[in-house]
Amino acid sequence: MYHQPVLKNRRTLLERAEKFVSDVYFTDCNLRGRLYGDSRPLDSLSSFLSLERITFAEASKQNFEPYKVGSTFGPTWWTCWFKVTLTVPESWRGKEVHLRWESDGEAMVWRDGQPVQGLTKEGEKTSYILSDCLEDAEPHSLTLYVETACNGLFGAGQGSAIAAPDPDRMFSVQRAELVVFNREVRELLTDLETLVDTVKVRPPARLRTRAECWRPLCGPQELGEGEQRGFQALFAANEMVNLCDPFDAGSFPGARALARGFFGQKNGQSQHTVHAMGHCHIDTAWLWPYEETIRKCGRSWVTTIRLMEKNPDFVFTCSQAQQFQWVKSWYPGLFSQIQHFVKKGQFVPVGGTWVEMDGNLPSGESMVRQFLQGQRFFSQEFGLHCKEFWLPDTFGYSAQLPQIMQGCGISNFLTQKLSWNLVNTFPHNTFFWEGLDGSRVLTHFPPGNSYEMKGKIEDLVKTVRNNKDKGRANHSAALFGFGDGGGGPTQLMLDRLDRVKDTDGLPKVQMSSPDKLFSQLRADSALLCTWAGELFLELHNGTYTTQAQIKRGNRECEALLHDAEVACCLALGRDRTFQYPDQKLQELWRLLLLNQFHDVIPGSCIEMVVDDALKYYEDIRRDGGAVLQEACGALGSRGTAAGVFNSLPWERHEVIQTAGGAGGPALALVRVPSVGLSLIEETQPATPVSVTVQADGTVLMENGILRTVVNKDGTLASLCLIDANREAISDGCHGNQFVMFDDVPLYWDAWDVMDYHLQTRKPQQEVVQPVCVARPGGLRGSVRFSLRVGERSSVTQEVVMDATCPYVRFHTEVTWAESHKFLKVEFPVRVHSPNATYEIQFGHAQRPTHMNTSWDWARFEVWAHKWSDLSEHNFGVALLNDCKYGCSVRKNTMTLSLLRAAKAPDANADMGTHHFTYAVMPHAGSFQDAAVIRCAYNLNFPLRLMGCSPDTVPWSAFSVSSEAVVLETIKQAEGRKGAFVVRLYESHGSSVTATLSTRLPVKEAWICDLLEKQDPTQPALITTGGVTLTFRPFQIVSLLLIL
Ligand SMILES: [Zn+2]
């Protein structure tokens, strides 16, 4: 049946088939040119411009003016609503009829007041199907609305996608018409394209490198010339071209049969199985504001629902409870359709978290709340529990995540971001990830290294070939659908996958779900390897520092909500009539969790998002502050005597600033019991602080624990731990040394600091105001100085020493106006150790201080939470901070990263005035024994002033017998009045037994998981001493206390 002669000219045969389906060449006579049949203009097209994102109800009432195709509208971030009236000719009976719409921006079609489909050229969605097969009974005249956002899938970056948005971009509609769509032509095109792609599969020896992936596929050397199967595909395609007359539909079935013959040749049983899952990664805010994300969800998901109606096997995975919550409020009709398809198992909520949060910066408790809010939402709205954590696009993963996942009923984890490593190739795709405490989760990195594949042959082949666990794992995920800015899958992607489900020579592919994939992987996991500790991303390390106000907002609000919950529980524990503000606290937590999204807290977002995020932090500060004040008021019986509240689980003996008397604020040394309160009673320290200006202009400060000498330029000449008689500052060096670096990354400006920035270190020594005494000593001594840093910036600092306090604080104000510079502060210390310790969620991790291997030097900039420490046996130095995350310890220099000056995607990132505090703490013994952890908590959770009745005696609600165990959280149990959840963790890395004592009237105590589900097999025994618990190193234990 084949035509002859077919000469051995592979190149011309292949290009002939390509030209036959080309949308550029020969469309006058090729198959592509026949995709659309007759067309007809709309009856009318009119438009209305809105600055705000308004509802359909509001928009449809507006006055629409005639719009001419091709004319412009805008600018950026506005919305243009179009009113479309159309009449389908009766002569199109039996045809498939589309509204063909090509415009800039992202659009949503509304019909009868409901959103029905998204339209985006970038997302390859330019048709709205009016009828699959026009019948006389169907309405032929219609009015539709098209809501067009003046932004693309990736916002409106000026020049490049990640540049700051162009505020003046204008948009247009290029095509708006009715067309007859030739479905059979579409099917043939897909057959031919798939065959051509099969021909072009490269042999394994030519696996492309990462760099090559950016080059287009072309040139005969790229073709799979050694593959028999490739030639079979080539000849099938060639013969289809011979058989098919684009102008004679009667020739199509014969051509299609040829394709079916090829695709129908079955695979062997040993083939790797690709689990295809539709997906649509929607960044909750990034190059567009939160508000636009709501519409992105609407557009992407309604389109997905349309695909589900036509493709009953199509499965779509969808994460982030917050986005579902938005759709529920803004598009209730769509939300109930989603609920319907969730029930059918096609629309699959995944991940279990409120948003896809950053994997490094949120506190341990925040991470728990991500799951708590997420899983509760999914359970309430869909009656299901996510079994996998889903975080494909985050910049590294804390070593504490496996335990947190397991505590939230999750044993599986999917991501792919480590494929972005700049230095080392991560060795596994499917493996067990073991966390800090030994918890293990089954982890899968889709080997195609993407969460937005297009269902093409190349995607499938890449998935199989890249798999680094060949022979160990015979199943992999391939996530398909436009992503990042939304969009999602298309019918074409589904059609491609459908053709090659089981085709000899190609990977097997099946539509699947995370549950199916992980069940298969787990069932056959005997040969899988284990990776212990953090999954560090060797890229985007600037995100620990960029947008310092967001970082500060996060840290402060985490502390504020912690304190508010503790105070509310104590108030309720003392007085059962106290109204626990659970709704308000949930609302505030959700705002905080929202800002932890993986392009917001890392600072990799545009200025509009920063503004929104900072506003949300203001909301939390205001409303959370009011909740705390109300609870403290109740707790102190609304008395007026000056009292102080300690939310932390240990007694504190600190100097605080009080409201004072007529003379204004004053200082007081107070002693407050753990999780409790006391009146402010003046006590005097055994050793007051002394501050002495020395002959050479340096200042000596001493408090009986520490003695430090501050140079005229604010650096520390000496820092001595008096009892141990140990100098902390390295010989010939100065502590508190500000240093500036050039900070020009290769591309990802807000994201990346590159290793070579270390070569540009410049100490900052230009003194504006030499050191002078600010406070003369007594309860508190301090000195103040100012430096000029960089070209246009300055630092003013107060170096503070308090009586009884084992660390020196640096209250810092920076006026920052640099461009592509990185400000850090260094403490070269007299400590020698191959490893430094960094606080992470519910624990700490060690990282090397040397650069032996590529894995070591790739971690030239790392993250920590409230402290880092460098210790040798019996002595060490800790660096504490109240809102910083970037840091490093190289050799013996401890560095805290302070401010960056990236220009994209926010051209004004970090410009302005910043306030932050860090502290240095030399200590004897280990950091555990020296209470570094407690000191870092104290720095971050200030004692809070409150009113008490004058007869108040010091009162402690909770205390813990072991110094290793931190009582982190006290909150009301979700949805259970009269029950508290308390969460404790082992912080030293030791196995211990600890007793939790309480003054609250606890009747029952149960061990529960992080979702607060009580374990009926584990009642906790309450004795007169309290509840006794045992801990493994870094174990998190939650208790349900019933009052
Ligand atoms: Zn993302």
Coordinates of C-alpha atoms and ligand atoms in Angstrom, one line a residue, residues 281-284 286 320 356 392-395 417 451 484 597-599, ligand 1:
H281 CA 1.1 25.9 39.2
I282 CA -0.4 29.2 40.2
D283 CA 1.9 31.4 42.2
T284 CA -0.2 32.9 44.9
W286 CA 4.6 36.9 42.2
Q320 CA -3.1 25.5 48.1
E356 CA 2.8 26.4 48.9
P392 CA 7.4 21.7 43.5
D393 CA 8.7 25.2 43.4
T394 CA 10.3 26.2 46.7
F395 CA 13.9 27.3 47.4
K417 CA 13.2 22.3 42.6
Y451 CA 5.8 20.9 36.8
D484 CA 3.5 29.5 37.3
F597 CA 4.0 31.9 50.0
H598 CA 7.2 30.9 48.1
D599 CA 7.5 34.2 46.2
Ligands
ZN1 ZN 5.9 29.0 42.2

